Amino acid sequence: MTDMHPKAAHPKEFLESKWKHAFTTFFDLDRNGLIEWKDFKDLIEVIGEVRGRRSDVFMTARLCLPDIWQKMTEAIGKEEEDIITLSDWIQLCESSRKLAREPAWQKAYVEYMFKLLDESEQYMRLVSFSGDHLVDQAEYVQVLGYFGVNRKDSSHCFDQFAFNHQGQLIHAIDKKKFHVLWKQFFHSEDPASPGNWLLGKKYKTQE
């Protein structure tokens, strides 16, 4: 993982570094410099192998990822059999940032990511009585592992955004906080935004 302290970058460069991290880590799974439907299919297979093909999280991936791919290609003006380049992706993120409303592809993807993080069968049994869906560090670390983020980095990143209004560390985040952090990752030029850490991008400490 490439480390760069956010304060060292120009705001536009800082934003693009986050978008590139999302591209290479969460979409371009075969690291060929392109996003293709094959990347999505490969992710479904990885989840099936790790969590089982009867698991809720596998079924969620099978249902959600085709829809996300369709919405992404549609937003760029491409056919579903086409490819998305890094340049396409940067343009997509930039245009999405300027919209008054969250675009369909990003809304679908953030909903999917929260479900992916949240759908731990054992954990869901513990919280089902309240209906309070939360993502704890163990779930976060496990899911980022699907995308090749190592345990040490993901644990460190979780601690950079999982805190309350008093600045105290909390054991889990809810859906509302996840959405705020997600928006910060994709939209914020502020290097102090905790959402910068949401997708496992680890920064060096200030020298």
PDB file of C-alpha atoms in Angstrom:
ATOM      1  CA  MET A   1       0.000   0.000   0.000  1.00  0.00           C
ATOM      2  CA  THR A   2       1.328   3.432  -0.915  1.00  0.00           C
ATOM      3  CA  ASP A   3       1.557   5.729   2.098  1.00  0.00           C
ATOM      4  CA  MET A   4       1.342   9.484   1.735  1.00  0.00           C
ATOM      5  CA  HIS A   5       0.561  11.985   4.424  1.00  0.00           C
ATOM      6  CA  PRO A   6      -2.466  13.955   3.183  1.00  0.00           C
ATOM      7  CA  LYS A   7      -1.017  17.315   4.218  1.00  0.00           C
ATOM      8  CA  ALA A   8       1.766  16.859   1.664  1.00  0.00           C
ATOM      9  CA  ALA A   9      -0.599  16.951  -1.312  1.00  0.00           C
ATOM     10  CA  HIS A  10      -2.484  19.628  -3.210  1.00  0.00           C
ATOM     11  CA  PRO A  11      -6.267  19.275  -2.564  1.00  0.00           C
ATOM     12  CA  LYS A  12      -6.947  17.944  -6.080  1.00  0.00           C
ATOM     13  CA  GLU A  13      -4.010  15.532  -5.886  1.00  0.00           C
ATOM     14  CA  PHE A  14      -5.176  14.402  -2.463  1.00  0.00           C
ATOM     15  CA  LEU A  15      -8.684  13.651  -3.731  1.00  0.00           C
ATOM     16  CA  GLU A  16      -7.355  11.809  -6.761  1.00  0.00           C
ATOM     17  CA  SER A  17      -5.031   9.731  -4.576  1.00  0.00           C
ATOM     18  CA  LYS A  18      -8.083   8.518  -2.643  1.00  0.00           C
ATOM     19  CA  TRP A  19     -10.039   7.810  -5.807  1.00  0.00           C
ATOM     20  CA  LYS A  20      -7.099   5.883  -7.259  1.00  0.00           C
ATOM     21  CA  HIS A  21      -6.878   3.839  -4.064  1.00  0.00           C
ATOM     22  CA  ALA A  22     -10.566   2.932  -4.372  1.00  0.00           C
ATOM     23  CA  PHE A  23     -10.044   2.030  -8.046  1.00  0.00           C
ATOM     24  CA  THR A  24      -7.051  -0.253  -7.520  1.00  0.00           C
ATOM     25  CA  THR A  25      -8.140  -1.809  -4.223  1.00  0.00           C
ATOM     26  CA  PHE A  26     -11.901  -2.289  -4.502  1.00  0.00           C
ATOM     27  CA  PHE A  27     -12.613  -2.479  -8.228  1.00  0.00           C
ATOM     28  CA  ASP A  28      -9.579  -3.446 -10.334  1.00  0.00           C
ATOM     29  CA  LEU A  29      -9.088  -6.746  -8.528  1.00  0.00           C
ATOM     30  CA  ASP A  30      -6.809  -8.310 -11.148  1.00  0.00           C
ATOM     31  CA  ARG A  31      -4.642  -5.159 -11.198  1.00  0.00           C
ATOM     32  CA  ASN A  32      -4.671  -4.792 -14.980  1.00  0.00           C
ATOM     33  CA  GLY A  33      -5.428  -1.066 -14.821  1.00  0.00           C
ATOM     34  CA  LEU A  34      -9.069  -1.504 -15.859  1.00  0.00           C
ATOM     35  CA  ILE A  35     -12.416  -2.177 -14.217  1.00  0.00           C
ATOM     36  CA  GLU A  36     -14.322  -4.939 -15.998  1.00  0.00           C
ATOM     37  CA  TRP A  37     -17.321  -7.084 -15.174  1.00  0.00           C
ATOM     38  CA  LYS A  38     -14.785  -9.864 -14.596  1.00  0.00           C
ATOM     39  CA  ASP A  39     -13.508  -7.975 -11.529  1.00  0.00           C
ATOM     40  CA  PHE A  40     -16.995  -8.052 -10.045  1.00  0.00           C
ATOM     41  CA  LYS A  41     -17.413 -11.750 -10.845  1.00  0.00           C
ATOM     42  CA  ASP A  42     -14.053 -12.507  -9.232  1.00  0.00           C
ATOM     43  CA  LEU A  43     -15.125 -10.691  -6.062  1.00  0.00           C
ATOM     44  CA  ILE A  44     -18.324 -12.741  -5.908  1.00  0.00           C
ATOM     45  CA  GLU A  45     -16.216 -15.899  -6.176  1.00  0.00           C
ATOM     46  CA  VAL A  46     -13.830 -14.757  -3.424  1.00  0.00           C
ATOM     47  CA  ILE A  47     -16.724 -14.041  -1.077  1.00  0.00           C
ATOM     48  CA  GLY A  48     -18.261 -17.413  -1.890  1.00  0.00           C
ATOM     49  CA  GLU A  49     -15.010 -19.196  -1.092  1.00  0.00           C
ATOM     50  CA  VAL A  50     -14.443 -17.328   2.174  1.00  0.00           C
ATOM     51  CA  ARG A  51     -17.987 -17.099   3.537  1.00  0.00           C
ATOM     52  CA  GLY A  52     -19.743 -19.952   1.748  1.00  0.00           C
ATOM     53  CA  ARG A  53     -22.158 -19.944  -1.167  1.00  0.00           C
ATOM     54  CA  ARG A  54     -25.164 -20.168   1.131  1.00  0.00           C
ATOM     55  CA  SER A  55     -24.146 -17.192   3.250  1.00  0.00           C
ATOM     56  CA  ASP A  56     -26.156 -13.978   3.288  1.00  0.00           C
ATOM     57  CA  VAL A  57     -23.120 -11.967   2.255  1.00  0.00           C
ATOM     58  CA  PHE A  58     -22.560 -14.142  -0.834  1.00  0.00           C
ATOM     59  CA  MET A  59     -26.197 -13.796  -1.862  1.00  0.00           C
ATOM     60  CA  THR A  60     -26.000 -10.038  -1.333  1.00  0.00           C
ATOM     61  CA  ALA A  61     -22.951  -9.853  -3.609  1.00  0.00           C
ATOM     62  CA  ARG A  62     -24.680 -11.896  -6.322  1.00  0.00           C
ATOM     63  CA  LEU A  63     -27.736  -9.645  -6.199  1.00  0.00           C
ATOM     64  CA  CYS A  64     -26.094  -6.238  -5.793  1.00  0.00           C
ATOM     65  CA  LEU A  65     -22.916  -6.289  -7.874  1.00  0.00           C
ATOM     66  CA  PRO A  66     -24.586  -6.729 -11.303  1.00  0.00           C
ATOM     67  CA  ASP A  67     -26.807  -3.735 -10.525  1.00  0.00           C
ATOM     68  CA  ILE A  68     -23.824  -1.632  -9.418  1.00  0.00           C
ATOM     69  CA  TRP A  69     -21.903  -2.486 -12.587  1.00  0.00           C
ATOM     70  CA  GLN A  70     -24.887  -1.566 -14.750  1.00  0.00           C
ATOM     71  CA  LYS A  71     -25.286   1.780 -12.971  1.00  0.00           C
ATOM     72  CA  MET A  72     -21.553   2.558 -13.188  1.00  0.00           C
ATOM     73  CA  THR A  73     -21.297   1.904 -16.920  1.00  0.00           C
ATOM     74  CA  GLU A  74     -24.511   3.816 -17.519  1.00  0.00           C
ATOM     75  CA  ALA A  75     -23.177   6.835 -15.600  1.00  0.00           C
ATOM     76  CA  ILE A  76     -20.078   6.906 -17.806  1.00  0.00           C
ATOM     77  CA  GLY A  77     -22.052   6.345 -20.996  1.00  0.00           C
ATOM     78  CA  LYS A  78     -20.670   2.898 -21.728  1.00  0.00           C
ATOM     79  CA  GLU A  79     -22.151  -0.500 -22.439  1.00  0.00           C
ATOM     80  CA  GLU A  80     -22.012  -3.207 -19.776  1.00  0.00           C
ATOM     81  CA  GLU A  81     -19.538  -5.242 -21.838  1.00  0.00           C
ATOM     82  CA  ASP A  82     -17.150  -2.277 -21.973  1.00  0.00           C
ATOM     83  CA  ILE A  83     -14.264  -1.442 -19.649  1.00  0.00           C
ATOM     84  CA  ILE A  84     -13.720   1.462 -17.265  1.00  0.00           C
ATOM     85  CA  THR A  85     -10.264   3.025 -17.325  1.00  0.00           C
ATOM     86  CA  LEU A  86      -8.634   4.929 -14.478  1.00  0.00           C
ATOM     87  CA  SER A  87      -9.294   8.142 -16.402  1.00  0.00           C
ATOM     88  CA  ASP A  88     -12.988   7.200 -16.706  1.00  0.00           C
ATOM     89  CA  TRP A  89     -13.078   6.504 -12.971  1.00  0.00           C
ATOM     90  CA  ILE A  90     -11.477   9.819 -12.000  1.00  0.00           C
ATOM     91  CA  GLN A  91     -13.942  11.633 -14.244  1.00  0.00           C
ATOM     92  CA  LEU A  92     -16.834   9.679 -12.702  1.00  0.00           C
ATOM     93  CA  CYS A  93     -15.756  10.548  -9.144  1.00  0.00           C
ATOM     94  CA  GLU A  94     -15.221  14.197 -10.061  1.00  0.00           C
ATOM     95  CA  SER A  95     -18.621  14.543 -11.713  1.00  0.00           C
ATOM     96  CA  SER A  96     -20.328  12.702  -8.840  1.00  0.00           C
ATOM     97  CA  ARG A  97     -18.775  15.114  -6.360  1.00  0.00           C
ATOM     98  CA  LYS A  98     -20.384  18.070  -8.146  1.00  0.00           C
ATOM     99  CA  LEU A  99     -23.908  16.643  -8.157  1.00  0.00           C
ATOM    100  CA  ALA A 100     -26.509  17.882  -5.681  1.00  0.00           C
ATOM    101  CA  ARG A 101     -27.737  14.316  -5.165  1.00  0.00           C
ATOM    102  CA  GLU A 102     -25.762  11.149  -4.701  1.00  0.00           C
ATOM    103  CA  PRO A 103     -25.594   9.370  -8.088  1.00  0.00           C
ATOM    104  CA  ALA A 104     -27.324   6.020  -8.473  1.00  0.00           C
ATOM    105  CA  TRP A 105     -24.104   3.997  -8.841  1.00  0.00           C
ATOM    106  CA  GLN A 106     -22.557   5.425  -5.688  1.00  0.00           C
ATOM    107  CA  LYS A 107     -25.758   5.104  -3.672  1.00  0.00           C
ATOM    108  CA  ALA A 108     -26.010   1.456  -4.689  1.00  0.00           C
ATOM    109  CA  TYR A 109     -22.347   0.803  -3.915  1.00  0.00           C
ATOM    110  CA  VAL A 110     -22.302   2.423  -0.478  1.00  0.00           C
ATOM    111  CA  GLU A 111     -25.436   0.461   0.460  1.00  0.00           C
ATOM    112  CA  TYR A 112     -23.782  -2.723  -0.748  1.00  0.00           C
ATOM    113  CA  MET A 113     -20.544  -2.033   1.127  1.00  0.00           C
ATOM    114  CA  PHE A 114     -22.378  -1.454   4.386  1.00  0.00           C
ATOM    115  CA  LYS A 115     -24.291  -4.708   3.922  1.00  0.00           C
ATOM    116  CA  LEU A 116     -21.056  -6.524   3.138  1.00  0.00           C
ATOM    117  CA  LEU A 117     -19.438  -5.164   6.295  1.00  0.00           C
ATOM    118  CA  ASP A 118     -22.524  -5.719   8.433  1.00  0.00           C
ATOM    119  CA  GLU A 119     -23.595  -9.197   7.373  1.00  0.00           C
ATOM    120  CA  SER A 120     -21.777 -11.374   9.849  1.00  0.00           C
ATOM    121  CA  GLU A 121     -24.234 -14.092  10.851  1.00  0.00           C
ATOM    122  CA  GLN A 122     -22.993 -14.415  14.422  1.00  0.00           C
ATOM    123  CA  TYR A 123     -22.900 -10.661  14.940  1.00  0.00           C
ATOM    124  CA  MET A 124     -26.342 -10.140  13.419  1.00  0.00           C
ATOM    125  CA  ARG A 125     -27.804 -12.610  15.912  1.00  0.00           C
ATOM    126  CA  LEU A 126     -26.400 -10.530  18.744  1.00  0.00           C
ATOM    127  CA  VAL A 127     -27.967  -7.267  17.557  1.00  0.00           C
ATOM    128  CA  SER A 128     -31.129  -8.496  15.847  1.00  0.00           C
ATOM    129  CA  PHE A 129     -33.305  -7.764  18.853  1.00  0.00           C
ATOM    130  CA  SER A 130     -32.679  -4.014  18.461  1.00  0.00           C
ATOM    131  CA  GLY A 131     -32.438  -3.785  14.687  1.00  0.00           C
ATOM    132  CA  ASP A 132     -29.321  -1.653  15.186  1.00  0.00           C
ATOM    133  CA  HIS A 133     -26.994  -2.713  12.378  1.00  0.00           C
ATOM    134  CA  LEU A 134     -23.390  -1.958  13.284  1.00  0.00           C
ATOM    135  CA  VAL A 135     -19.946  -2.629  11.849  1.00  0.00           C
ATOM    136  CA  ASP A 136     -17.253  -3.520  14.359  1.00  0.00           C
ATOM    137  CA  GLN A 137     -13.511  -3.756  13.861  1.00  0.00           C
ATOM    138  CA  ALA A 138     -13.475  -7.533  13.366  1.00  0.00           C
ATOM    139  CA  GLU A 139     -16.017  -7.303  10.539  1.00  0.00           C
ATOM    140  CA  TYR A 140     -14.206  -4.361   8.973  1.00  0.00           C
ATOM    141  CA  VAL A 141     -10.851  -6.141   9.037  1.00  0.00           C
ATOM    142  CA  GLN A 142     -12.345  -9.324   7.593  1.00  0.00           C
ATOM    143  CA  VAL A 143     -14.058  -7.592   4.684  1.00  0.00           C
ATOM    144  CA  LEU A 144     -11.082  -5.408   3.757  1.00  0.00           C
ATOM    145  CA  GLY A 145      -9.116  -8.639   3.665  1.00  0.00           C
ATOM    146  CA  TYR A 146     -11.269  -9.715   0.699  1.00  0.00           C
ATOM    147  CA  PHE A 147      -9.697  -6.792  -1.169  1.00  0.00           C
ATOM    148  CA  GLY A 148      -6.117  -7.487  -0.134  1.00  0.00           C
ATOM    149  CA  VAL A 149      -5.811  -4.935   2.691  1.00  0.00           C
ATOM    150  CA  ASN A 150      -3.700  -6.480   5.431  1.00  0.00           C
ATOM    151  CA  ARG A 151      -4.967  -6.832   8.989  1.00  0.00           C
ATOM    152  CA  LYS A 152      -2.475  -4.379  10.503  1.00  0.00           C
ATOM    153  CA  ASP A 153      -3.386  -1.586   8.092  1.00  0.00           C
ATOM    154  CA  SER A 154      -7.145  -2.106   8.342  1.00  0.00           C
ATOM    155  CA  SER A 155      -7.038  -2.228  12.160  1.00  0.00           C
ATOM    156  CA  HIS A 156      -5.066   1.017  12.195  1.00  0.00           C
ATOM    157  CA  CYS A 157      -7.489   2.688   9.792  1.00  0.00           C
ATOM    158  CA  PHE A 158     -10.531   1.627  11.828  1.00  0.00           C
ATOM    159  CA  ASP A 159      -9.112   3.362  14.885  1.00  0.00           C
ATOM    160  CA  GLN A 160      -8.749   6.602  12.903  1.00  0.00           C
ATOM    161  CA  PHE A 161     -12.482   6.938  12.184  1.00  0.00           C
ATOM    162  CA  ALA A 162     -14.304   4.914  14.856  1.00  0.00           C
ATOM    163  CA  PHE A 163     -14.817   7.509  17.554  1.00  0.00           C
ATOM    164  CA  ASN A 164     -17.737   9.486  18.967  1.00  0.00           C
ATOM    165  CA  HIS A 165     -18.367  13.230  19.186  1.00  0.00           C
ATOM    166  CA  GLN A 166     -16.211  13.397  22.305  1.00  0.00           C
ATOM    167  CA  GLY A 167     -13.276  11.906  20.427  1.00  0.00           C
ATOM    168  CA  GLN A 168     -13.501   8.601  22.295  1.00  0.00           C
ATOM    169  CA  LEU A 169     -12.897   5.351  20.440  1.00  0.00           C
ATOM    170  CA  ILE A 170     -16.004   3.250  19.899  1.00  0.00           C
ATOM    171  CA  HIS A 171     -16.205  -0.471  19.158  1.00  0.00           C
ATOM    172  CA  ALA A 172     -18.537  -0.147  16.150  1.00  0.00           C
ATOM    173  CA  ILE A 173     -20.063   2.374  13.748  1.00  0.00           C
ATOM    174  CA  ASP A 174     -23.657   2.598  12.578  1.00  0.00           C
ATOM    175  CA  LYS A 175     -25.014   3.110   9.077  1.00  0.00           C
ATOM    176  CA  LYS A 176     -25.443   6.866   9.473  1.00  0.00           C
ATOM    177  CA  LYS A 177     -21.800   7.336  10.470  1.00  0.00           C
ATOM    178  CA  PHE A 178     -20.682   5.024   7.673  1.00  0.00           C
ATOM    179  CA  HIS A 179     -22.468   7.205   5.114  1.00  0.00           C
ATOM    180  CA  VAL A 180     -20.839  10.347   6.521  1.00  0.00           C
ATOM    181  CA  LEU A 181     -17.403   8.730   6.382  1.00  0.00           C
ATOM    182  CA  TRP A 182     -18.035   7.476   2.849  1.00  0.00           C
ATOM    183  CA  LYS A 183     -18.927  10.958   1.638  1.00  0.00           C
ATOM    184  CA  GLN A 184     -15.792  12.333   3.296  1.00  0.00           C
ATOM    185  CA  PHE A 185     -13.624   9.766   1.537  1.00  0.00           C
ATOM    186  CA  PHE A 186     -14.933  10.567  -1.927  1.00  0.00           C
ATOM    187  CA  HIS A 187     -15.648  14.296  -1.544  1.00  0.00           C
ATOM    188  CA  SER A 188     -13.532  15.876   1.176  1.00  0.00           C
ATOM    189  CA  GLU A 189     -10.345  17.804   0.472  1.00  0.00           C
ATOM    190  CA  ASP A 190      -9.738  18.183   4.214  1.00  0.00           C
ATOM    191  CA  PRO A 191      -6.777  16.023   5.278  1.00  0.00           C
ATOM    192  CA  ALA A 192      -8.198  15.879   8.805  1.00  0.00           C
ATOM    193  CA  SER A 193     -11.459  14.206   7.743  1.00  0.00           C
ATOM    194  CA  PRO A 194     -11.729  10.813   9.476  1.00  0.00           C
ATOM    195  CA  GLY A 195     -13.433   9.414   6.382  1.00  0.00           C
ATOM    196  CA  ASN A 196     -10.099   9.564   4.560  1.00  0.00           C
ATOM    197  CA  TRP A 197      -9.243   6.300   6.335  1.00  0.00           C
ATOM    198  CA  LEU A 198     -12.507   4.454   5.631  1.00  0.00           C
ATOM    199  CA  LEU A 199     -11.313   2.326   2.712  1.00  0.00           C
ATOM    200  CA  GLY A 200      -8.082   1.149   4.283  1.00  0.00           C
ATOM    201  CA  LYS A 201      -5.764   3.794   2.847  1.00  0.00           C
ATOM    202  CA  LYS A 202      -3.051   4.148   5.492  1.00  0.00           C
ATOM    203  CA  TYR A 203      -1.206   7.434   5.805  1.00  0.00           C
ATOM    204  CA  LYS A 204       2.155   8.146   7.348  1.00  0.00           C
ATOM    205  CA  THR A 205       2.152  10.204  10.499  1.00  0.00           C
ATOM    206  CA  GLN A 206       3.378  13.784  10.312  1.00  0.00           C
ATOM    207  CA  GLU A 207       7.151  13.825  10.369  1.00  0.00           C
TER     208      GLU A 207
END
